[in-house]
């Protein structure tokens, strides 16, 4: 388990093995979420990178009878 320390300026350094595993780059935006008693950091992905991530999803949706 990796740990980090909060600096006096409330800054943290993400451990190298985590940065490499998630392909994080300097200046990259990260969304922070407080959930119960924990903090989650979620890398913000550019829309171009999201292209095709729903490939193969089932788009067959059944409608109610009164809907066209």
CSV table of C-alpha atoms in Angstrom, one decimal, residues 2 7-8 11-12 14 18 20 23-24 26 37 44 46 53-54 56 59 64-66 68:
chain,number,residue,atom,x,y,z
A,2,UNK,CA,1.3,3.4,-0.9
A,7,UNK,CA,2.9,19.2,3.1
A,8,UNK,CA,2.4,22.3,5.2
A,11,UNK,CA,0.2,19.6,-1.2
A,12,UNK,CA,0.7,15.9,-2.0
A,14,UNK,CA,1.5,11.0,-6.2
A,18,UNK,CA,0.9,5.2,-9.4
A,20,UNK,CA,3.2,5.5,-14.3
A,23,UNK,CA,-0.1,7.5,-17.3
A,24,UNK,CA,-0.4,10.8,-15.4
A,26,UNK,CA,2.5,17.1,-15.3
A,37,UNK,CA,-14.2,9.0,5.0
A,44,UNK,CA,-9.9,14.0,-16.2
A,46,UNK,CA,-9.9,14.6,-22.9
A,53,UNK,CA,-15.2,3.7,-25.2
A,54,UNK,CA,-18.8,2.7,-25.7
A,56,UNK,CA,-20.1,-2.7,-28.6
A,59,UNK,CA,-28.2,0.1,-28.1
A,64,UNK,CA,-43.3,1.6,-23.9
A,65,UNK,CA,-46.3,1.0,-26.3
A,66,UNK,CA,-47.4,4.7,-26.2
A,68,UNK,CA,-42.8,6.0,-31.0
